[in-house]
mmCIF file of C-alpha atoms in Angstrom:
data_model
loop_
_atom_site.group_PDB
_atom_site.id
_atom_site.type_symbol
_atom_site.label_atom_id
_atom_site.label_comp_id
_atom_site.label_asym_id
_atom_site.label_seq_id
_atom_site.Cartn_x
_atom_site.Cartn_y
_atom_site.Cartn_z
ATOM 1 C CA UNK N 20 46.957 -135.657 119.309
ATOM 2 C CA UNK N 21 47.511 -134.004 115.857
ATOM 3 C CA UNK N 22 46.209 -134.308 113.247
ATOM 4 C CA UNK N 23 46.738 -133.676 108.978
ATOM 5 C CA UNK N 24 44.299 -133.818 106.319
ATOM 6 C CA UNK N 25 44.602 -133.429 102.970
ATOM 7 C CA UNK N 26 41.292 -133.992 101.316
ATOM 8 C CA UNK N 27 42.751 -133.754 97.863
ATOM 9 C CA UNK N 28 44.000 -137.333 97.147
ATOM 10 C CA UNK N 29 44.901 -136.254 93.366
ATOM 11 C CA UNK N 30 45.626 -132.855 91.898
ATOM 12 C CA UNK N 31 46.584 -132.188 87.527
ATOM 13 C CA UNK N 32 47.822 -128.958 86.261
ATOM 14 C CA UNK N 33 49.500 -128.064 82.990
ATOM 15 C CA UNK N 34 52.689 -127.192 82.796
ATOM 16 C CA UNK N 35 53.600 -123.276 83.196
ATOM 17 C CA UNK N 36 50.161 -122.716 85.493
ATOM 18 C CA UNK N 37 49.449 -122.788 89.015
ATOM 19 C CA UNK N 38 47.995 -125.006 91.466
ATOM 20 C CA UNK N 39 46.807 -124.846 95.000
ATOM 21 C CA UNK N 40 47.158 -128.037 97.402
ATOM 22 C CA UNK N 41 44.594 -128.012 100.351
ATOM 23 C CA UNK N 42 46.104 -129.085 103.900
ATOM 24 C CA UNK N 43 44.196 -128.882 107.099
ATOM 25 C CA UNK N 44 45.197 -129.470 110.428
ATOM 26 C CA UNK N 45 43.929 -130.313 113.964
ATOM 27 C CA UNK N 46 45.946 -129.077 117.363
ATOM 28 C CA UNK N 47 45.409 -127.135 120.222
ATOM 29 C CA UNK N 48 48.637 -125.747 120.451
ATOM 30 C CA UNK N 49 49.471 -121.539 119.525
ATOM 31 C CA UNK N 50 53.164 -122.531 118.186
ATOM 32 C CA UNK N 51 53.771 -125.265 116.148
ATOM 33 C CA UNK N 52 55.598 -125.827 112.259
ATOM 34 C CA UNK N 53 54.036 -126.973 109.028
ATOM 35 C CA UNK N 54 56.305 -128.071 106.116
ATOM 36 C CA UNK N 55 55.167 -129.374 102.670
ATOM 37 C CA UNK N 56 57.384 -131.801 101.727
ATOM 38 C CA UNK N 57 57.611 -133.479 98.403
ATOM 39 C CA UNK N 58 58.326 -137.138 97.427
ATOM 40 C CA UNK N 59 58.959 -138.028 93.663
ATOM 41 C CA UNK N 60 58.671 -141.599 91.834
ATOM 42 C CA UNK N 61 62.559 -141.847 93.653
ATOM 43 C CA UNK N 62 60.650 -142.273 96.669
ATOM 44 C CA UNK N 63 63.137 -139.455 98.143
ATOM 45 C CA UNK N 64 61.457 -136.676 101.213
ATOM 46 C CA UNK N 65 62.198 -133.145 100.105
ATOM 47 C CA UNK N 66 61.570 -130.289 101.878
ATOM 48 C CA UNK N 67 59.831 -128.026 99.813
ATOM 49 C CA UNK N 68 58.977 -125.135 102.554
ATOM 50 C CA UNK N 69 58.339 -124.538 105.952
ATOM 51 C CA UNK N 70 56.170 -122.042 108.290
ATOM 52 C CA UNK N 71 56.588 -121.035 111.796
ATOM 53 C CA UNK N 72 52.983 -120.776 113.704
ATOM 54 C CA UNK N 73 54.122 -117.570 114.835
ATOM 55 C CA UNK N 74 54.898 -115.438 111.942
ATOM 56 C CA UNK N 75 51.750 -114.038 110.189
ATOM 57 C CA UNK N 76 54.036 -113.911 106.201
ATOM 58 C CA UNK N 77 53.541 -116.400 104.105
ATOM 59 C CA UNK N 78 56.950 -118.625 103.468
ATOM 60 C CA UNK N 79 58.030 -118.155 99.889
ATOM 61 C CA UNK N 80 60.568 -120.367 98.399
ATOM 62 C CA UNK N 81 60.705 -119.723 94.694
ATOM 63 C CA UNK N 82 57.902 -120.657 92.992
ATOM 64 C CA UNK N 83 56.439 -121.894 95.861
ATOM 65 C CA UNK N 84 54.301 -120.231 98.388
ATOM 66 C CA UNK N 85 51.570 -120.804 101.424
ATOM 67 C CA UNK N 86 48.442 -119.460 102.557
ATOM 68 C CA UNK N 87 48.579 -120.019 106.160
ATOM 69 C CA UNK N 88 45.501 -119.208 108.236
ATOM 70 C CA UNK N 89 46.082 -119.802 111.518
ATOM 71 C CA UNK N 90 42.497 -119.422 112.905
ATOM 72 C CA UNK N 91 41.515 -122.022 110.110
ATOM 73 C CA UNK N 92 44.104 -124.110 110.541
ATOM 74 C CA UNK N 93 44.837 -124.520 107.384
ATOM 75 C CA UNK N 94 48.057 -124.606 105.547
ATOM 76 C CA UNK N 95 47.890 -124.623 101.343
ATOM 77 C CA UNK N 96 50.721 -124.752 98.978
ATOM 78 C CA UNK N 97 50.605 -122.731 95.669
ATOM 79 C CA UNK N 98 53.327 -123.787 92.522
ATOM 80 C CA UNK N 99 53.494 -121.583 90.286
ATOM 81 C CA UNK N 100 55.417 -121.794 87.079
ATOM 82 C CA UNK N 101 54.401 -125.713 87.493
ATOM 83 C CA UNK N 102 57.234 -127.526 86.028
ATOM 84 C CA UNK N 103 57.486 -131.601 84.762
ATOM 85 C CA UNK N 104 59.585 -132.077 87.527
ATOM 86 C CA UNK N 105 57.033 -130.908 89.890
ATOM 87 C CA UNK N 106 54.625 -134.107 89.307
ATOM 88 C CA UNK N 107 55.150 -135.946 92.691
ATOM 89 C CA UNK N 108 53.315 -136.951 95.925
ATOM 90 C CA UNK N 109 52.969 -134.028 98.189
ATOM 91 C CA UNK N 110 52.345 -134.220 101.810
ATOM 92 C CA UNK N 111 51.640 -131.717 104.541
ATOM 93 C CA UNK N 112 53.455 -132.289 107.958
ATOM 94 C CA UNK N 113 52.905 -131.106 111.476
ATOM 95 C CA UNK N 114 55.627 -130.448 114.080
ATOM 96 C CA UNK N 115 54.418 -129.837 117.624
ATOM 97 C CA UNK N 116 57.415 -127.584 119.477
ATOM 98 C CA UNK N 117 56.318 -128.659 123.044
ATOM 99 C CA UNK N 118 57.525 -131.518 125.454
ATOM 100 C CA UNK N 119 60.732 -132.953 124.035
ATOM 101 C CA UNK N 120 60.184 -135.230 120.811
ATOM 102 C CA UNK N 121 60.055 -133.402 117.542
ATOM 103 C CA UNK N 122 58.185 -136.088 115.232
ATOM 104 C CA UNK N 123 56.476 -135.114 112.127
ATOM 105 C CA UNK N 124 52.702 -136.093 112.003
ATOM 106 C CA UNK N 125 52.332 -136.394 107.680
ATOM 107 C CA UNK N 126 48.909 -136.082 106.060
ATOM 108 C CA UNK N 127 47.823 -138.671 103.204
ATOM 109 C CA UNK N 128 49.755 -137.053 100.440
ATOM 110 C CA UNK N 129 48.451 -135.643 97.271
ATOM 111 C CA UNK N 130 49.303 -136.643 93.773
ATOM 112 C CA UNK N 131 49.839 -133.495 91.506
ATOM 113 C CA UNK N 132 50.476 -135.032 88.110
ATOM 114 C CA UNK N 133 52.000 -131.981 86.260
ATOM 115 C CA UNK N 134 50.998 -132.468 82.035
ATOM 116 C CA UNK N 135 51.830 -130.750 78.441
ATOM 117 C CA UNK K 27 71.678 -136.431 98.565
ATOM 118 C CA UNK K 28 70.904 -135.237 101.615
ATOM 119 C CA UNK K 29 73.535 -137.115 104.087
ATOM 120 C CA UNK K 30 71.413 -139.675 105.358
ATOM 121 C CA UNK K 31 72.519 -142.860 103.914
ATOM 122 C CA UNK K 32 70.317 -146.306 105.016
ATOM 123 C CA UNK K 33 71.537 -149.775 104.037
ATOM 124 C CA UNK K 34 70.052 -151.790 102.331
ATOM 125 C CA UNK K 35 68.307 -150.033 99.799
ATOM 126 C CA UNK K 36 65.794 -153.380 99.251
ATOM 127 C CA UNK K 37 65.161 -156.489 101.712
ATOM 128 C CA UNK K 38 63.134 -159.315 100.852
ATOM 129 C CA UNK K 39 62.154 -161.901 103.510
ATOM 130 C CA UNK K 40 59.923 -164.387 104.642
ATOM 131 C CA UNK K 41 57.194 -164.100 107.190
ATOM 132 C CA UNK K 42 58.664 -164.938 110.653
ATOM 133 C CA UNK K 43 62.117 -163.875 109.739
ATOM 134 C CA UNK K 44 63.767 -161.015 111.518
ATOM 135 C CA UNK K 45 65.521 -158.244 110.079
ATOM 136 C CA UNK K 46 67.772 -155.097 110.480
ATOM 137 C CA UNK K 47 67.807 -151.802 109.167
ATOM 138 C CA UNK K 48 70.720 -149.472 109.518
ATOM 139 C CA UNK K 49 70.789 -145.262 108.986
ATOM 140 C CA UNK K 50 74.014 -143.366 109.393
ATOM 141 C CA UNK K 51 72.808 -139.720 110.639
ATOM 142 C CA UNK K 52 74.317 -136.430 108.491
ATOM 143 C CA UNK K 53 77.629 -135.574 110.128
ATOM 144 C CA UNK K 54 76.806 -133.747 113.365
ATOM 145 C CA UNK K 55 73.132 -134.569 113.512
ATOM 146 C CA UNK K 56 72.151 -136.325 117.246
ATOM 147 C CA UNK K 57 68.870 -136.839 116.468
ATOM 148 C CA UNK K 58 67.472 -140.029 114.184
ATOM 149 C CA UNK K 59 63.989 -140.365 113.744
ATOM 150 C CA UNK K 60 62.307 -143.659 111.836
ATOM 151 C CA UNK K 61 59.404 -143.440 109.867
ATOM 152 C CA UNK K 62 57.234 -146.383 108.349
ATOM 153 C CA UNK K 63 55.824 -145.501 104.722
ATOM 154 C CA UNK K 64 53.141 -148.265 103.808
ATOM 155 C CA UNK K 65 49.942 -148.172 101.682
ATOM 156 C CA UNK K 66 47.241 -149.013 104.510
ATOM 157 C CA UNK K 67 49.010 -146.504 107.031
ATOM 158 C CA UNK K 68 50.473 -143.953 104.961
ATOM 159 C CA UNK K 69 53.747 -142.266 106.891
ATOM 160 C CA UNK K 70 53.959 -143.237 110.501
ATOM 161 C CA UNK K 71 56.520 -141.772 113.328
ATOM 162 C CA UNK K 72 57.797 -144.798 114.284
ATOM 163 C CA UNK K 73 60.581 -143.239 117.229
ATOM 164 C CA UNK K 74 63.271 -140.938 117.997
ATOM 165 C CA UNK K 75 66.597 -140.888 119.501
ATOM 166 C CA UNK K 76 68.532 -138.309 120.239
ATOM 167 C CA UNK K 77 72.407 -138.778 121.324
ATOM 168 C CA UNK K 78 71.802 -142.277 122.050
ATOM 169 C CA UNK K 79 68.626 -142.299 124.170
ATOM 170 C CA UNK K 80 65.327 -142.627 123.385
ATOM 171 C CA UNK K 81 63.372 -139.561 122.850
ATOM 172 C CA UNK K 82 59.822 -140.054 122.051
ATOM 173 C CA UNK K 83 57.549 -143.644 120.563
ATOM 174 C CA UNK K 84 55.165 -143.686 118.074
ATOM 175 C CA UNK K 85 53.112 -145.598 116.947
ATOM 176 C CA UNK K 86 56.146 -148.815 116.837
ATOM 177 C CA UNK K 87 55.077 -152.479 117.248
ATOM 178 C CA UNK K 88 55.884 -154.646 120.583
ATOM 179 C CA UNK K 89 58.042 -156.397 117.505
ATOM 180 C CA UNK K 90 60.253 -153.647 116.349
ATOM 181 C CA UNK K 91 62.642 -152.165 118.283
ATOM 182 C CA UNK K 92 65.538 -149.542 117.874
ATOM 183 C CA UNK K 93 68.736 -148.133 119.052
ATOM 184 C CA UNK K 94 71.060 -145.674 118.486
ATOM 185 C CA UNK K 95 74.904 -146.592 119.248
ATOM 186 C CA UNK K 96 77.976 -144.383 120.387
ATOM 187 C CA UNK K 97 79.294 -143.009 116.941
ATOM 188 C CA UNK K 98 75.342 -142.128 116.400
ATOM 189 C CA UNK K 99 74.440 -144.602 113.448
ATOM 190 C CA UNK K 100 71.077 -146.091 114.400
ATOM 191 C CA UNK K 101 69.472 -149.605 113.621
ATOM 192 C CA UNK K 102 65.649 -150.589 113.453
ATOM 193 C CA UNK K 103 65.214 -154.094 114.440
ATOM 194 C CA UNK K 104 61.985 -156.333 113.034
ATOM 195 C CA UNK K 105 61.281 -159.566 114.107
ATOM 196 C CA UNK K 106 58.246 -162.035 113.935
ATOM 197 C CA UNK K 107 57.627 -160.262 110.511
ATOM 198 C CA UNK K 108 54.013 -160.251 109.073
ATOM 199 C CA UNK K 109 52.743 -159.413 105.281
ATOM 200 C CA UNK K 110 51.660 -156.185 106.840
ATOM 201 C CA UNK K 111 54.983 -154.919 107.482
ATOM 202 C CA UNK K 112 56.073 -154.353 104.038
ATOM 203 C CA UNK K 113 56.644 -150.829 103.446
ATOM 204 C CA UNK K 114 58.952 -148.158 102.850
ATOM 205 C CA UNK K 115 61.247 -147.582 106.199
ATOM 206 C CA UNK K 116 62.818 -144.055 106.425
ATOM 207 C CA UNK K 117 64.920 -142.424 108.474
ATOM 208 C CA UNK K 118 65.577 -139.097 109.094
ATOM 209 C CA UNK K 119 68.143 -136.419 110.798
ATOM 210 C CA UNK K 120 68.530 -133.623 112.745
ATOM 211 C CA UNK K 121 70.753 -131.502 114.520
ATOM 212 C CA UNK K 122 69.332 -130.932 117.854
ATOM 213 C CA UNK K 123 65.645 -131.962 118.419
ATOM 214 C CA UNK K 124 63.605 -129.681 120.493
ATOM 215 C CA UNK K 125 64.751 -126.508 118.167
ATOM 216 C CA UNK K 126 63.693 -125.939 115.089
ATOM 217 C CA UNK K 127 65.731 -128.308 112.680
ATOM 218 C CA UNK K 128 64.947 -129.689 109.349
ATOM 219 C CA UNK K 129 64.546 -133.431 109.089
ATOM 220 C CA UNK K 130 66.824 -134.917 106.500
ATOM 221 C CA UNK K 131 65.364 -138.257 105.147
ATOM 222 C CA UNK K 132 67.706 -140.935 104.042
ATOM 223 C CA UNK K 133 66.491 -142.963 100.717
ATOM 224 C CA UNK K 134 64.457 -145.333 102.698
ATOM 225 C CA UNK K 135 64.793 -149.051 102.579
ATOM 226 C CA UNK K 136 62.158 -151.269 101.043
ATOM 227 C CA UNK K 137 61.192 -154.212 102.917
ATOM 228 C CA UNK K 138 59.190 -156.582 101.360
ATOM 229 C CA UNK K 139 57.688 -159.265 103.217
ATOM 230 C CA UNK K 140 57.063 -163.103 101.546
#
C-alpha cells in the first residue's frame, strides 16, 4: 500500500516570500499522480497542482511550483509571492493509476500560517 | 463552487442513531468517491462508485455503507454511530475513474456525534 508523509505538521512565512512544503511518498509503482491540494478555514478541497510520474518538468501553476524527484520520492510545493489567502492546511495526495479504483491516499496536512 | 453539492451541511446525533448523507456528482461525472476527514485519522478513502457499482473499499466500517442510484446522486449510510465517528464526510467527483480526472470535493458534511 501507499503511503504520504508530510513531516512538516506546521509551516509560517511572511507575506510576499516563499515557502517550501516537504511531501514524501512510499510506492512501488513507475506511474502514479501527486496533487497538493489545499483546504482553508471553509473546510473546502482545492486543487492547487498536479504531477504526472512520468514527466520529468516540474508542474507550475502560477505562483506555485514542485520539485519532484522521482528516485526520492519526494514531491515539495514552493509558493511564492505568499499571499494572506494562502494560510490554509495543505496536504499531499497520491493516486495509484493501476487496477481500477482511483482513490486518493492524503498525507497529514501541513499548516502554513501566512503573516504581515 | 465546484459542482459537488452534499446535504446537509451539519448533522448532530446521538450515539446509536443512524444517519444519511447525500452528494449529487458534477453534471456528467460517474464516479463518486467518499472520504472521512477526522482528527485521530486524518483523510481516509472511504469507497468509490462508478456508474452505479462499486469500484474499490477503503478503509469503511462493517457499519457504513453506500450506494450510488440511477440518476448518479450517491448516499453514505451510518448506523450504530459511535463518538468516534464524528468527522468531516466528503465527497468527491469525477468524470471517468481509471483516467486521469480531477476529484471535485463537495463542501463536506459535519457529523457530530452526542
Amino acid at each position: 500500500a501507499q503511503t504520504v508523509t508530510q513531516s512538516q505538521p506546521e509551516m509560517s512565512v511572511q507575506e510576499a516570500e516563499t515557502v517550501t512544503l516537504s511531501c514524501t511518498y512510499d510506492t512501488s509503482e513507475s506511474d502514479y499522480y501527486l496533487f497538493w491540494y489545499k483546504q482553508p478555514p471553509s473546510r473546502q478541497m482545492i486543487l492547487v497542482i498536479r504531477q504526472e510520474a512520468y514527466k520529468q518538468q516540474n508542474a507550475t501553476e502560477n505562483r506555485f511550483s514542485v520539485n519532484f524527484q522521482k528516485a526520492a520520492k519526494s514531491f515539495s510545493l514552493k509558493i511564492s509571492d505568499s499571499q494572506l489567502g494562502d494560510a490554509a492546511m495543505y496536504f499531499c495526495a497520491y493516486r495509484s493509476l493501476t487496477g481500477t479504483a482511483s482513490k486518493l491516499t492524503f498525507g497529514t496536512g501541513t499548516r502554513l500560517q501566512v503573516t504581515l | 463552487d465546484s459542482g459537488v453539492t452534499q446535504t446537509p451541511k451539519h448533522l448532530i446525533t446521538a450515539t446509536g442513531q443512524r444517519v444519511t448523507l447525500r452528494c449529487s456528482p458534477r453534471s456528467g461525472d460517474l464516479s463518486v468517491y467518499w472520504y472521512q476527514q477526522s482528527l485521530d485519522q486524518g483523510l481516509q478513502f472511504l469507497i468509490q462508485y462508478y456508474n452505479g457499482e462499486e469500484r474499490a473499499k477503503g478503509n469503511i466500517l462493517e457499519r457504513f455503507s453506500a450506494q450510488q442510484f440511477p440518476d448518479l446522486h450517491s448516499e453514505l449510510n451510518l448506523s450504530s454511530l459511535e463518538l468516534g465517528d464524528s468527522a468531516l464526510y466528503f465527497c468527491a467527483s469525477s468524470v471517468v475513474s481509471t483516467l486521469f480526472n480531477e476529484q471535485f470535493f463537495g463542501p463536506g458534511t459535519r457529523l457530530t456525534v452526542l
